[in-house]
PDB file of C-alpha atoms and ligand atoms in Angstrom:
ATOM      1  CA  MET A 195      41.446  -4.463   2.063  1.00 74.00           C
ATOM      2  CA  ASN A 196      41.984  -1.668  -0.054  1.00 78.00           C
ATOM      3  CA  ILE A 197      39.130   0.120  -2.074  1.00 72.00           C
ATOM      4  CA  THR A 198      40.507  -1.239  -5.230  1.00 85.00           C
ATOM      5  CA  ASP A 199      40.091  -4.704  -3.691  1.00 88.00           C
ATOM      6  CA  PHE A 200      36.668  -3.936  -2.654  1.00 91.00           C
ATOM      7  CA  ASP A 201      35.297  -3.030  -5.623  1.00 93.00           C
ATOM      8  CA  ILE A 202      36.085  -6.228  -7.705  1.00 95.00           C
ATOM      9  CA  TYR A 203      33.610  -8.133  -4.796  1.00 95.00           C
ATOM     10  CA  LYS A 204      31.149  -5.084  -4.603  1.00 95.00           C
ATOM     11  CA  ASP A 205      30.730  -5.311  -8.616  1.00 95.00           C
ATOM     12  CA  LEU A 206      31.114  -9.470  -8.995  1.00 96.00           C
ATOM     13  CA  LEU A 207      28.248  -9.615  -6.343  1.00 96.00           C
ATOM     14  CA  LYS A 208      25.996  -6.536  -7.720  1.00 97.00           C
ATOM     15  CA  ARG A 209      26.233  -8.415 -11.303  1.00 96.00           C
ATOM     16  CA  ALA A 210      25.993 -12.365 -10.386  1.00 96.00           C
ATOM     17  CA  SER A 211      23.600 -11.746  -7.833  1.00 97.00           C
ATOM     18  CA  GLY A 212      22.463  -8.176  -7.183  1.00 97.00           C
ATOM     19  CA  LEU A 213      23.403  -8.145  -3.565  1.00 97.00           C
ATOM     20  CA  VAL A 214      24.834  -4.984  -3.101  1.00 96.00           C
ATOM     21  CA  LEU A 215      28.316  -4.154  -0.815  1.00 93.00           C
ATOM     22  CA  THR A 216      28.301  -1.588   1.133  1.00 90.00           C
ATOM     23  CA  GLN A 217      32.074  -0.542   2.421  1.00 87.00           C
ATOM     24  CA  ASP A 218      30.895  -1.319   6.393  1.00 86.00           C
ATOM     25  CA  LYS A 219      31.004  -4.704   4.932  1.00 85.00           C
ATOM     26  CA  THR A 220      34.473  -5.409   4.046  1.00 87.00           C
ATOM     27  CA  TYR A 221      34.382  -7.704   7.705  1.00 89.00           C
ATOM     28  CA  LEU A 222      31.787 -10.134   6.060  1.00 89.00           C
ATOM     29  CA  ILE A 223      34.241 -10.011   3.294  1.00 90.00           C
ATOM     30  CA  GLU A 224      37.105 -11.274   5.048  1.00 90.00           C
ATOM     31  CA  SER A 225      35.185 -13.770   7.165  1.00 94.00           C
ATOM     32  CA  ARG A 226      33.338 -14.946   5.249  1.00 95.00           C
ATOM     33  CA  LEU A 227      35.588 -15.381   1.701  1.00 95.00           C
ATOM     34  CA  ASN A 228      38.856 -16.511   3.900  1.00 95.00           C
ATOM     35  CA  PRO A 229      37.429 -19.807   3.429  1.00 96.00           C
ATOM     36  CA  VAL A 230      37.141 -20.074   0.157  1.00 96.00           C
ATOM     37  CA  ALA A 231      40.503 -18.500  -0.508  1.00 97.00           C
ATOM     38  CA  LYS A 232      41.635 -21.793   1.626  1.00 96.00           C
ATOM     39  CA  LYS A 233      39.794 -24.571  -0.100  1.00 96.00           C
ATOM     40  CA  TRP A 234      40.802 -22.915  -3.558  1.00 97.00           C
ATOM     41  CA  GLY A 235      44.598 -23.104  -2.011  1.00 96.00           C
ATOM     42  CA  TYR A 236      45.211 -19.394  -2.226  1.00 96.00           C
ATOM     43  CA  SER A 237      47.653 -17.933  -0.049  1.00 95.00           C
ATOM     44  CA  ASP A 238      44.749 -15.353   1.586  1.00 93.00           C
ATOM     45  CA  ILE A 239      41.987 -13.647   0.092  1.00 93.00           C
ATOM     46  CA  ALA A 240      44.892 -11.399  -1.745  1.00 93.00           C
ATOM     47  CA  ALA A 241      46.071 -14.084  -3.759  1.00 95.00           C
ATOM     48  CA  MET A 242      42.005 -14.743  -4.474  1.00 96.00           C
ATOM     49  CA  THR A 243      41.438 -11.131  -5.755  1.00 95.00           C
ATOM     50  CA  ALA A 244      44.148 -11.461  -7.979  1.00 95.00           C
ATOM     51  CA  VAL A 245      42.106 -14.090  -9.934  1.00 95.00           C
ATOM     52  CA  LEU A 246      39.222 -12.808  -9.826  1.00 95.00           C
ATOM     53  CA  ARG A 247      41.047  -9.726 -12.015  1.00 93.00           C
ATOM     54  CA  GLY A 248      41.983 -11.965 -14.710  1.00 92.00           C
ATOM     55  CA  VAL A 249      39.152 -15.039 -15.776  1.00 91.00           C
ATOM     56  CA  PRO A 250      38.267 -16.144 -13.012  1.00 93.00           C
ATOM     57  CA  PRO A 251      36.357 -19.917 -13.114  1.00 95.00           C
ATOM     58  CA  LYS A 252      32.592 -19.982 -12.992  1.00 94.00           C
ATOM     59  CA  GLU A 253      32.693 -22.496 -10.080  1.00 95.00           C
ATOM     60  CA  LEU A 254      34.710 -19.708  -7.844  1.00 96.00           C
ATOM     61  CA  ILE A 255      32.436 -17.115  -8.804  1.00 96.00           C
ATOM     62  CA  ILE A 256      29.443 -19.159  -7.746  1.00 95.00           C
ATOM     63  CA  GLU A 257      31.224 -20.137  -4.393  1.00 95.00           C
ATOM     64  CA  ILE A 258      31.870 -16.524  -3.568  1.00 96.00           C
ATOM     65  CA  VAL A 259      28.403 -15.844  -4.435  1.00 96.00           C
ATOM     66  CA  GLU A 260      27.121 -18.364  -1.795  1.00 96.00           C
ATOM     67  CA  ALA A 261      29.461 -17.514   0.926  1.00 96.00           C
ATOM     68  CA  MET A 262      28.355 -14.124   0.534  1.00 95.00           C
ATOM     69  CA  THR A 263      24.070 -14.397   0.666  1.00 95.00           C
ATOM     70  CA  THR A 264      22.545 -14.516   3.921  1.00 95.00           C
ATOM     71  CA  ASN A 265      20.433 -17.393   4.719  1.00 96.00           C
ATOM     72  CA  GLU A 266      18.820 -16.584   8.012  1.00 97.00           C
ATOM     73  CA  THR A 267      15.152 -17.608   8.315  1.00 98.00           C
ATOM     74  CA  SER A 268      12.881 -19.619  10.670  1.00 98.00           C
ATOM     75  CA  PHE A 269       9.665 -21.570  10.584  1.00 98.00           C
ATOM     76  CA  PHE A 270       6.744 -19.032  10.385  1.00 98.00           C
ATOM     77  CA  ARG A 271       8.850 -15.903  10.326  1.00 98.00           C
ATOM     78  CA  ASP A 272       7.270 -13.096  11.777  1.00 97.00           C
ATOM     79  CA  SER A 273       3.817 -15.489  12.184  1.00 97.00           C
ATOM     80  CA  LYS A 274       1.615 -12.626  10.598  1.00 97.00           C
ATOM     81  CA  PRO A 275       2.387 -13.743   6.656  1.00 97.00           C
ATOM     82  CA  PHE A 276       1.138 -17.325   7.485  1.00 98.00           C
ATOM     83  CA  ASP A 277      -1.754 -15.999   9.500  1.00 97.00           C
ATOM     84  CA  ILE A 278      -2.801 -14.174   6.624  1.00 97.00           C
ATOM     85  CA  PHE A 279      -1.850 -17.001   3.805  1.00 98.00           C
ATOM     86  CA  LYS A 280      -4.056 -18.566   6.075  1.00 98.00           C
ATOM     87  CA  ASN A 281      -6.729 -17.051   6.975  1.00 96.00           C
ATOM     88  CA  THR A 282      -6.802 -14.503   4.273  1.00 96.00           C
ATOM     89  CA  VAL A 283      -5.266 -16.049   1.272  1.00 97.00           C
ATOM     90  CA  LEU A 284      -6.552 -19.531   1.121  1.00 97.00           C
ATOM     91  CA  PRO A 285     -10.114 -19.036   2.066  1.00 97.00           C
ATOM     92  CA  TYR A 286     -10.385 -16.454  -1.022  1.00 96.00           C
ATOM     93  CA  PHE A 287      -9.349 -18.861  -3.581  1.00 96.00           C
ATOM     94  CA  LYS A 288     -11.605 -21.474  -1.828  1.00 96.00           C
ATOM     95  CA  ASN A 289     -14.573 -18.916  -2.322  1.00 95.00           C
ATOM     96  CA  LYS A 290     -13.405 -18.135  -5.265  1.00 94.00           C
ATOM     97  CA  PRO A 291     -16.312 -19.521  -8.180  1.00 93.00           C
ATOM     98  CA  GLY A 292     -15.269 -21.075 -10.932  1.00 92.00           C
ATOM     99  CA  HIS A 293     -11.363 -20.804  -9.336  1.00 93.00           C
ATOM    100  CA  PRO A 294      -9.937 -24.607 -10.191  1.00 95.00           C
ATOM    101  CA  LYS A 295      -8.923 -26.363  -7.069  1.00 97.00           C
ATOM    102  CA  ARG A 296      -5.736 -25.568  -7.485  1.00 97.00           C
ATOM    103  CA  LEU A 297      -2.791 -23.254  -5.811  1.00 98.00           C
ATOM    104  CA  ARG A 298       0.201 -22.914  -7.356  1.00 98.00           C
ATOM    105  CA  ILE A 299       2.701 -20.932  -4.350  1.00 98.00           C
ATOM    106  CA  TRP A 300       6.418 -19.889  -5.420  1.00 98.00           C
ATOM    107  CA  CYS A 301       8.874 -19.423  -2.716  1.00 98.00           C
ATOM    108  CA  ALA A 302      11.498 -17.011  -4.212  1.00 98.00           C
ATOM    109  CA  ALA A 303      14.151 -17.047  -2.080  1.00 98.00           C
ATOM    110  CA  SER A 304      13.708 -20.366   0.515  1.00 98.00           C
ATOM    111  CA  SER A 305      16.815 -20.630   2.021  1.00 98.00           C
ATOM    112  CA  SER A 306      17.072 -23.199   4.132  1.00 98.00           C
ATOM    113  CA  GLY A 307      13.684 -24.364   3.593  1.00 98.00           C
ATOM    114  CA  GLN A 308      11.400 -23.476   6.666  1.00 98.00           C
ATOM    115  CA  GLU A 309       9.738 -20.745   5.116  1.00 98.00           C
ATOM    116  CA  PRO A 310       8.436 -23.161   2.539  1.00 98.00           C
ATOM    117  CA  TYR A 311       7.519 -26.029   4.810  1.00 98.00           C
ATOM    118  CA  SER A 312       6.053 -23.378   6.728  1.00 98.00           C
ATOM    119  CA  LEU A 313       3.503 -22.945   4.077  1.00 98.00           C
ATOM    120  CA  ALA A 314       3.273 -27.168   3.862  1.00 98.00           C
ATOM    121  CA  MET A 315       2.291 -27.354   6.599  1.00 98.00           C
ATOM    122  CA  ILE A 316      -0.543 -24.810   7.134  1.00 98.00           C
ATOM    123  CA  LEU A 317      -1.429 -26.719   3.207  1.00 98.00           C
ATOM    124  CA  LYS A 318      -1.683 -29.920   5.273  1.00 98.00           C
ATOM    125  CA  GLU A 319      -3.634 -28.510   7.910  1.00 98.00           C
ATOM    126  CA  GLU A 320      -5.630 -27.147   6.090  1.00 97.00           C
ATOM    127  CA  ALA A 321      -6.413 -29.635   3.667  1.00 96.00           C
ATOM    128  CA  ILE A 322      -9.483 -31.193   5.041  1.00 95.00           C
ATOM    129  CA  ARG A 323     -11.566 -27.537   4.785  1.00 95.00           C
ATOM    130  CA  MET A 324     -10.095 -28.102   1.099  1.00 96.00           C
ATOM    131  CA  PRO A 325     -10.830 -31.543  -0.130  1.00 96.00           C
ATOM    132  CA  GLY A 326      -9.272 -32.138  -3.859  1.00 96.00           C
ATOM    133  CA  TRP A 327      -7.267 -29.255  -3.958  1.00 97.00           C
ATOM    134  CA  ASN A 328      -3.880 -29.796  -5.274  1.00 97.00           C
ATOM    135  CA  PHE A 329      -1.260 -27.056  -3.929  1.00 98.00           C
ATOM    136  CA  GLU A 330       2.034 -26.890  -5.772  1.00 98.00           C
ATOM    137  CA  ILE A 331       4.765 -24.897  -3.524  1.00 98.00           C
ATOM    138  CA  ILE A 332       7.784 -24.490  -5.829  1.00 98.00           C
ATOM    139  CA  ALA A 333      10.799 -22.981  -3.323  1.00 98.00           C
ATOM    140  CA  THR A 334      13.931 -21.352  -5.455  1.00 98.00           C
ATOM    141  CA  ASP A 335      17.050 -19.755  -4.269  1.00 98.00           C
ATOM    142  CA  ILE A 336      20.528 -18.461  -5.630  1.00 97.00           C
ATOM    143  CA  SER A 337      22.453 -20.990  -2.894  1.00 97.00           C
ATOM    144  CA  HIS A 338      23.248 -24.520  -4.095  1.00 96.00           C
ATOM    145  CA  ASP A 339      24.528 -25.605  -0.471  1.00 96.00           C
ATOM    146  CA  ILE A 340      21.200 -24.046   1.025  1.00 98.00           C
ATOM    147  CA  LEU A 341      19.205 -25.784  -1.179  1.00 98.00           C
ATOM    148  CA  GLU A 342      20.714 -29.034  -0.298  1.00 98.00           C
ATOM    149  CA  GLN A 343      19.883 -28.335   3.570  1.00 98.00           C
ATOM    150  CA  ALA A 344      16.428 -27.367   2.757  1.00 98.00           C
ATOM    151  CA  ARG A 345      15.822 -30.540   0.279  1.00 98.00           C
ATOM    152  CA  GLU A 346      17.454 -32.669   3.299  1.00 98.00           C
ATOM    153  CA  GLY A 347      14.582 -30.940   5.755  1.00 98.00           C
ATOM    154  CA  LEU A 348      17.278 -31.560   8.729  1.00 98.00           C
ATOM    155  CA  TYR A 349      16.775 -29.119  11.382  1.00 98.00           C
ATOM    156  CA  THR A 350      18.839 -28.270  14.930  1.00 98.00           C
ATOM    157  CA  GLN A 351      16.746 -27.934  18.423  1.00 97.00           C
ATOM    158  CA  PHE A 352      17.410 -24.358  18.234  1.00 97.00           C
ATOM    159  CA  GLU A 353      16.105 -23.594  14.655  1.00 98.00           C
ATOM    160  CA  VAL A 354      13.311 -26.200  15.559  1.00 97.00           C
ATOM    161  CA  GLN A 355      12.494 -23.901  19.006  1.00 95.00           C
ATOM    162  CA  ARG A 356      12.186 -20.314  16.691  1.00 95.00           C
ATOM    163  CA  GLY A 357       8.461 -19.841  15.752  1.00 94.00           C
ATOM    164  CA  LEU A 358       7.537 -23.902  14.869  1.00 97.00           C
ATOM    165  CA  PRO A 359       4.729 -24.596  17.451  1.00 97.00           C
ATOM    166  CA  ILE A 360       4.999 -27.635  19.375  1.00 97.00           C
ATOM    167  CA  THR A 361       2.189 -29.311  18.094  1.00 98.00           C
ATOM    168  CA  LEU A 362       3.450 -29.235  14.675  1.00 98.00           C
ATOM    169  CA  LEU A 363       7.002 -30.630  15.858  1.00 98.00           C
ATOM    170  CA  MET A 364       5.352 -33.429  17.117  1.00 97.00           C
ATOM    171  CA  LYS A 365       2.961 -34.184  14.033  1.00 98.00           C
ATOM    172  CA  TYR A 366       5.362 -33.397  11.217  1.00 98.00           C
ATOM    173  CA  PHE A 367       9.398 -33.847  12.573  1.00 98.00           C
ATOM    174  CA  THR A 368      10.684 -37.133  14.228  1.00 98.00           C
ATOM    175  CA  GLN A 369      13.867 -36.871  15.980  1.00 97.00           C
ATOM    176  CA  ASP A 370      17.025 -38.018  14.572  1.00 94.00           C
ATOM    177  CA  GLY A 371      20.403 -37.916  16.215  1.00 95.00           C
ATOM    178  CA  ASP A 372      20.656 -34.931  17.899  1.00 96.00           C
ATOM    179  CA  LYS A 373      18.573 -32.683  14.657  1.00 98.00           C
ATOM    180  CA  TRP A 374      14.776 -32.845  13.656  1.00 98.00           C
ATOM    181  CA  SER A 375      13.730 -34.472  10.651  1.00 98.00           C
ATOM    182  CA  ILE A 376      10.577 -33.186   8.591  1.00 98.00           C
ATOM    183  CA  SER A 377       8.226 -36.064   7.370  1.00 98.00           C
ATOM    184  CA  GLN A 378       8.634 -37.225   3.834  1.00 98.00           C
ATOM    185  CA  ASP A 379       4.748 -36.306   3.457  1.00 97.00           C
ATOM    186  CA  ILE A 380       5.532 -32.738   3.726  1.00 98.00           C
ATOM    187  CA  LYS A 381       8.895 -32.693   2.234  1.00 98.00           C
ATOM    188  CA  ASN A 382       6.893 -34.208  -0.725  1.00 98.00           C
ATOM    189  CA  MET A 383       4.930 -30.735  -1.164  1.00 98.00           C
ATOM    190  CA  VAL A 384       8.009 -28.853  -2.294  1.00 98.00           C
ATOM    191  CA  GLN A 385       9.823 -28.943  -5.180  1.00 98.00           C
ATOM    192  CA  TYR A 386      13.280 -26.984  -5.262  1.00 98.00           C
ATOM    193  CA  LYS A 387      15.464 -25.865  -7.765  1.00 98.00           C
ATOM    194  CA  TYR A 388      18.076 -23.279  -8.312  1.00 97.00           C
ATOM    195  CA  PHE A 389      16.827 -20.124  -9.279  1.00 98.00           C
ATOM    196  CA  ASN A 390      18.496 -16.355  -9.489  1.00 98.00           C
ATOM    197  CA  LEU A 391      15.899 -13.450  -9.116  1.00 98.00           C
ATOM    198  CA  LEU A 392      18.624 -11.341 -11.728  1.00 98.00           C
ATOM    199  CA  GLU A 393      17.318 -14.171 -14.725  1.00 97.00           C
ATOM    200  CA  GLY A 394      13.981 -13.667 -16.628  1.00 96.00           C
ATOM    201  CA  MET A 395      11.258 -15.805 -14.635  1.00 97.00           C
ATOM    202  CA  ALA A 396       8.667 -16.374 -17.486  1.00 95.00           C
ATOM    203  CA  GLY A 397       9.869 -20.068 -17.274  1.00 96.00           C
ATOM    204  CA  LEU A 398       9.050 -20.683 -14.077  1.00 97.00           C
ATOM    205  CA  GLY A 399       5.188 -20.577 -15.080  1.00 97.00           C
ATOM    206  CA  GLN A 400       1.954 -19.032 -13.349  1.00 98.00           C
ATOM    207  CA  PHE A 401       1.636 -18.220  -9.843  1.00 98.00           C
ATOM    208  CA  ASP A 402      -1.121 -17.252  -7.578  1.00 98.00           C
ATOM    209  CA  VAL A 403       0.746 -16.463  -4.786  1.00 98.00           C
ATOM    210  CA  ILE A 404       4.713 -15.507  -4.494  1.00 98.00           C
ATOM    211  CA  PHE A 405       6.414 -15.325  -1.070  1.00 98.00           C
ATOM    212  CA  CYS A 406       9.787 -12.745  -1.561  1.00 98.00           C
ATOM    213  CA  ARG A 407      10.945 -11.707   1.751  1.00 98.00           C
ATOM    214  CA  ASN A 408      13.944 -10.415   2.807  1.00 98.00           C
ATOM    215  CA  VAL A 409      15.885 -10.488   0.108  1.00 98.00           C
ATOM    216  CA  LEU A 410      15.290  -7.472  -1.744  1.00 98.00           C
ATOM    217  CA  ILE A 411      16.367  -5.616   1.113  1.00 97.00           C
ATOM    218  CA  TYR A 412      19.715  -6.622  -0.278  1.00 96.00           C
ATOM    219  CA  PHE A 413      19.400  -5.466  -3.736  1.00 97.00           C
ATOM    220  CA  ASP A 414      19.608  -1.646  -4.651  1.00 97.00           C
ATOM    221  CA  GLN A 415      16.094   0.365  -5.965  1.00 97.00           C
ATOM    222  CA  PRO A 416      16.827  -0.333  -9.134  1.00 97.00           C
ATOM    223  CA  THR A 417      16.976  -3.982  -9.563  1.00 98.00           C
ATOM    224  CA  LYS A 418      13.685  -4.203  -6.493  1.00 98.00           C
ATOM    225  CA  LYS A 419      12.289  -2.397  -9.432  1.00 98.00           C
ATOM    226  CA  ILE A 420      12.796  -5.114 -12.124  1.00 98.00           C
ATOM    227  CA  VAL A 421      12.116  -7.757  -9.977  1.00 98.00           C
ATOM    228  CA  MET A 422       8.782  -6.922  -8.355  1.00 98.00           C
ATOM    229  CA  GLU A 423       7.986  -6.223 -12.009  1.00 97.00           C
ATOM    230  CA  ASN A 424       8.790  -9.695 -13.202  1.00 98.00           C
ATOM    231  CA  MET A 425       6.721 -11.043 -10.814  1.00 98.00           C
ATOM    232  CA  HIS A 426       3.896  -9.052 -11.388  1.00 98.00           C
ATOM    233  CA  LYS A 427       4.295 -10.856 -14.887  1.00 98.00           C
ATOM    234  CA  LEU A 428       3.901 -14.258 -13.098  1.00 98.00           C
ATOM    235  CA  LEU A 429       0.915 -12.974 -10.724  1.00 98.00           C
ATOM    236  CA  PRO A 430      -3.057 -13.298 -12.669  1.00 96.00           C
ATOM    237  CA  ASP A 431      -5.637 -10.364 -11.976  1.00 96.00           C
ATOM    238  CA  ASP A 432      -6.214 -11.823  -7.942  1.00 95.00           C
ATOM    239  CA  GLY A 433      -3.030 -13.064  -7.501  1.00 97.00           C
ATOM    240  CA  PHE A 434      -0.506 -12.126  -4.011  1.00 98.00           C
ATOM    241  CA  LEU A 435       2.194 -11.346  -3.300  1.00 98.00           C
ATOM    242  CA  PHE A 436       4.183 -11.246   0.025  1.00 98.00           C
ATOM    243  CA  LEU A 437       7.070  -9.369   0.577  1.00 98.00           C
ATOM    244  CA  GLY A 438       9.172  -8.673   4.186  1.00 98.00           C
ATOM    245  CA  GLY A 439       8.700  -6.625   7.180  1.00 95.00           C
ATOM    246  CA  ALA A 440      11.344  -4.261   5.784  1.00 96.00           C
ATOM    247  CA  GLU A 441      10.644  -4.063   2.177  1.00 97.00           C
ATOM    248  CA  THR A 442       7.500  -2.324   0.435  1.00 96.00           C
ATOM    249  CA  VAL A 443       6.593  -1.498  -3.382  1.00 96.00           C
ATOM    250  CA  LEU A 444       6.547   2.744  -2.473  1.00 95.00           C
ATOM    251  CA  GLY A 445       8.834   4.213  -4.105  1.00 95.00           C
ATOM    252  CA  ILE A 446       9.710   1.052  -6.268  1.00 97.00           C
ATOM    253  CA  THR A 447       6.865   0.326  -8.319  1.00 97.00           C
ATOM    254  CA  ASP A 448       3.464   1.192  -9.136  1.00 97.00           C
ATOM    255  CA  GLU A 449       2.199  -2.241 -10.230  1.00 97.00           C
ATOM    256  CA  PHE A 450       1.386  -3.651  -6.742  1.00 97.00           C
ATOM    257  CA  LYS A 451      -0.639  -1.761  -3.948  1.00 96.00           C
ATOM    258  CA  ALA A 452      -0.086  -2.969  -0.388  1.00 95.00           C
ATOM    259  CA  MET A 453      -3.853  -4.822   1.112  1.00 93.00           C
ATOM    260  CA  PRO A 454      -4.995  -2.505   4.020  1.00 87.00           C
ATOM    261  CA  ASN A 455      -4.323  -3.998   7.448  1.00 87.00           C
ATOM    262  CA  ASN A 456      -2.451  -6.784   5.843  1.00 91.00           C
ATOM    263  CA  ARG A 457       0.950  -5.997   6.356  1.00 89.00           C
ATOM    264  CA  GLY A 458       3.509  -7.602   4.204  1.00 95.00           C
ATOM    265  CA  LEU A 459       0.651  -8.666   1.742  1.00 97.00           C
ATOM    266  CA  TYR A 460       0.486  -6.741  -1.599  1.00 97.00           C
ATOM    267  CA  ILE A 461      -2.083  -7.331  -4.623  1.00 97.00           C
ATOM    268  CA  LYS A 462      -2.240  -5.534  -8.471  1.00 97.00           C
ATOM    269  CA  SER A 463      -2.583  -1.738  -8.421  1.00 96.00           C
ATOM    270  CA  THR A 464      -5.256  -2.593 -11.188  1.00 93.00           C
ATOM    271  CA  SER A 465      -6.808  -6.072  -9.217  1.00 89.00           C
ATOM    272  CA  ALA A 466     -10.283  -4.349  -7.333  1.00 82.00           C
ATOM    273  CA  HIS A 467     -10.469  -7.813  -5.353  1.00 78.00           C
ATOM    274  CA  MET A 468     -10.475  -7.563  -1.898  1.00 71.00           C
ATOM    275  CA  GLN A 469     -10.627  -3.957  -1.566  1.00 59.00           C
ATOM    276  CA  ALA A 470     -13.788  -4.796   0.640  1.00 44.00           C
ATOM    277  CA  ALA A 471     -12.146  -7.362   3.058  1.00 47.00           C
TER     278      ALA A 471
HETATM  279  C1  LIG B1075      17.433 -13.592   4.577  1.00 60.78           C
HETATM  280  S1  LIG B1075      17.075 -15.147   3.424  1.00 60.78           S
HETATM  281  C2  LIG B1075      15.211 -15.459   3.573  1.00 60.78           C
HETATM  282  C3  LIG B1075      14.674 -16.525   3.755  1.00 60.78           C
HETATM  283  C4  LIG B1075      13.098 -16.587   3.581  1.00 60.78           C
HETATM  284  N1  LIG B1075      12.328 -15.231   2.607  1.00 60.78           N
HETATM  285  C5  LIG B1075      12.574 -15.549   5.077  1.00 60.78           C
HETATM  286  O1  LIG B1075      12.557 -14.357   4.831  1.00 60.78           O
HETATM  287  O2  LIG B1075      13.419 -16.330   6.038  1.00 60.78           O
HETATM  288  C6  LIG B1075      17.619 -14.681   1.776  1.00 60.78           C
HETATM  289  C7  LIG B1075      17.611 -15.446   0.443  1.00 60.78           C
HETATM  290  O3  LIG B1075      18.262 -14.991  -0.103  1.00 60.78           O
HETATM  291  C8  LIG B1075      18.664 -15.592  -1.323  1.00 60.78           C
HETATM  292  N2  LIG B1075      19.312 -14.734  -2.525  1.00 60.78           N
HETATM  293  C9  LIG B1075      20.168 -13.800  -2.432  1.00 60.78           C
HETATM  294  N3  LIG B1075      20.500 -13.332  -3.439  1.00 60.78           N
HETATM  295  C10 LIG B1075      19.841 -13.958  -4.476  1.00 60.78           C
HETATM  296  C11 LIG B1075      19.355 -14.182  -5.739  1.00 60.78           C
HETATM  297  N4  LIG B1075      19.604 -13.853  -6.691  1.00 60.78           N
HETATM  298  N5  LIG B1075      18.310 -14.612  -6.029  1.00 60.78           N
HETATM  299  C12 LIG B1075      17.611 -16.093  -5.500  1.00 60.78           C
HETATM  300  N6  LIG B1075      17.950 -15.319  -4.044  1.00 60.78           N
HETATM  301  C13 LIG B1075      18.448 -15.328  -3.147  1.00 60.78           C
HETATM  302  C14 LIG B1075      20.067 -16.109  -0.310  1.00 60.78           C
HETATM  303  O4  LIG B1075      20.826 -17.326  -0.604  1.00 60.78           O
HETATM  304  C15 LIG B1075      19.329 -16.543   0.998  1.00 60.78           C
HETATM  305  O5  LIG B1075      18.564 -18.136   0.813  1.00 60.78           O
END
């Protein structure tokens, strides 16, 4: 692929989704967009690129963006953030005087659902220690296809073997042919919606906790800053933000600070809560 063609895809992806495409990822364009070109009846990627130079159909752009997203995820990915959520964040709200018995959690790039369902299973297990509490999990992603998979809640043997404790597999999944289906109870705890992180976020409402893991790594610094600062507005003074293991606020925004000894967990810089924890 020549540089001018590459730039077409680079600009399109940056504008539509924030994803930054570097020249060394040219092979990704070829392997992931060939099937899209075929599906749309173009002889090859070059023919599709020619269409993109004009006024392409909106649906084609959506399919290109979807094909270029990386949906890698797993149940209880990196385990530690889920331990922190269970052992630090939940007890904080549970013991906070005057906090309504309600928690709103946003999974901001939820992929095929393993992350929000992991949180739902934790909340289900903890419900006995938090009687009368109402938990709302909003899970969003830019890919319609991946959201459909998440809603379906069907996972392969390989997927349930990655990070999911056997006790939870036995308790919350049933075998469905060669796949595992997550229980309706857990599915009902998660509300899936299409949402592009580049959009204004005010319509989503306020959250107590935001999980935004392993998506900012694909964005450039100015986009990361905008996304984090928009999220800052959705959190109360004592809200929590979880980022992925390779992500940080350092050098990007001063609005959040890392919680010492809780890797991946961030609180508002102006906030004094939890500092003694
Ligand atoms: C690598 S997965 C991370 C999934 C999960 N958060 C985790 O850590 O396992 C990244 C997800 O971000 C989504 N994504 C990429 N760009 C996005 C955007 N602009 N808005 C919303 N989601 C986006 C992708 O579709 C993909 O499902």
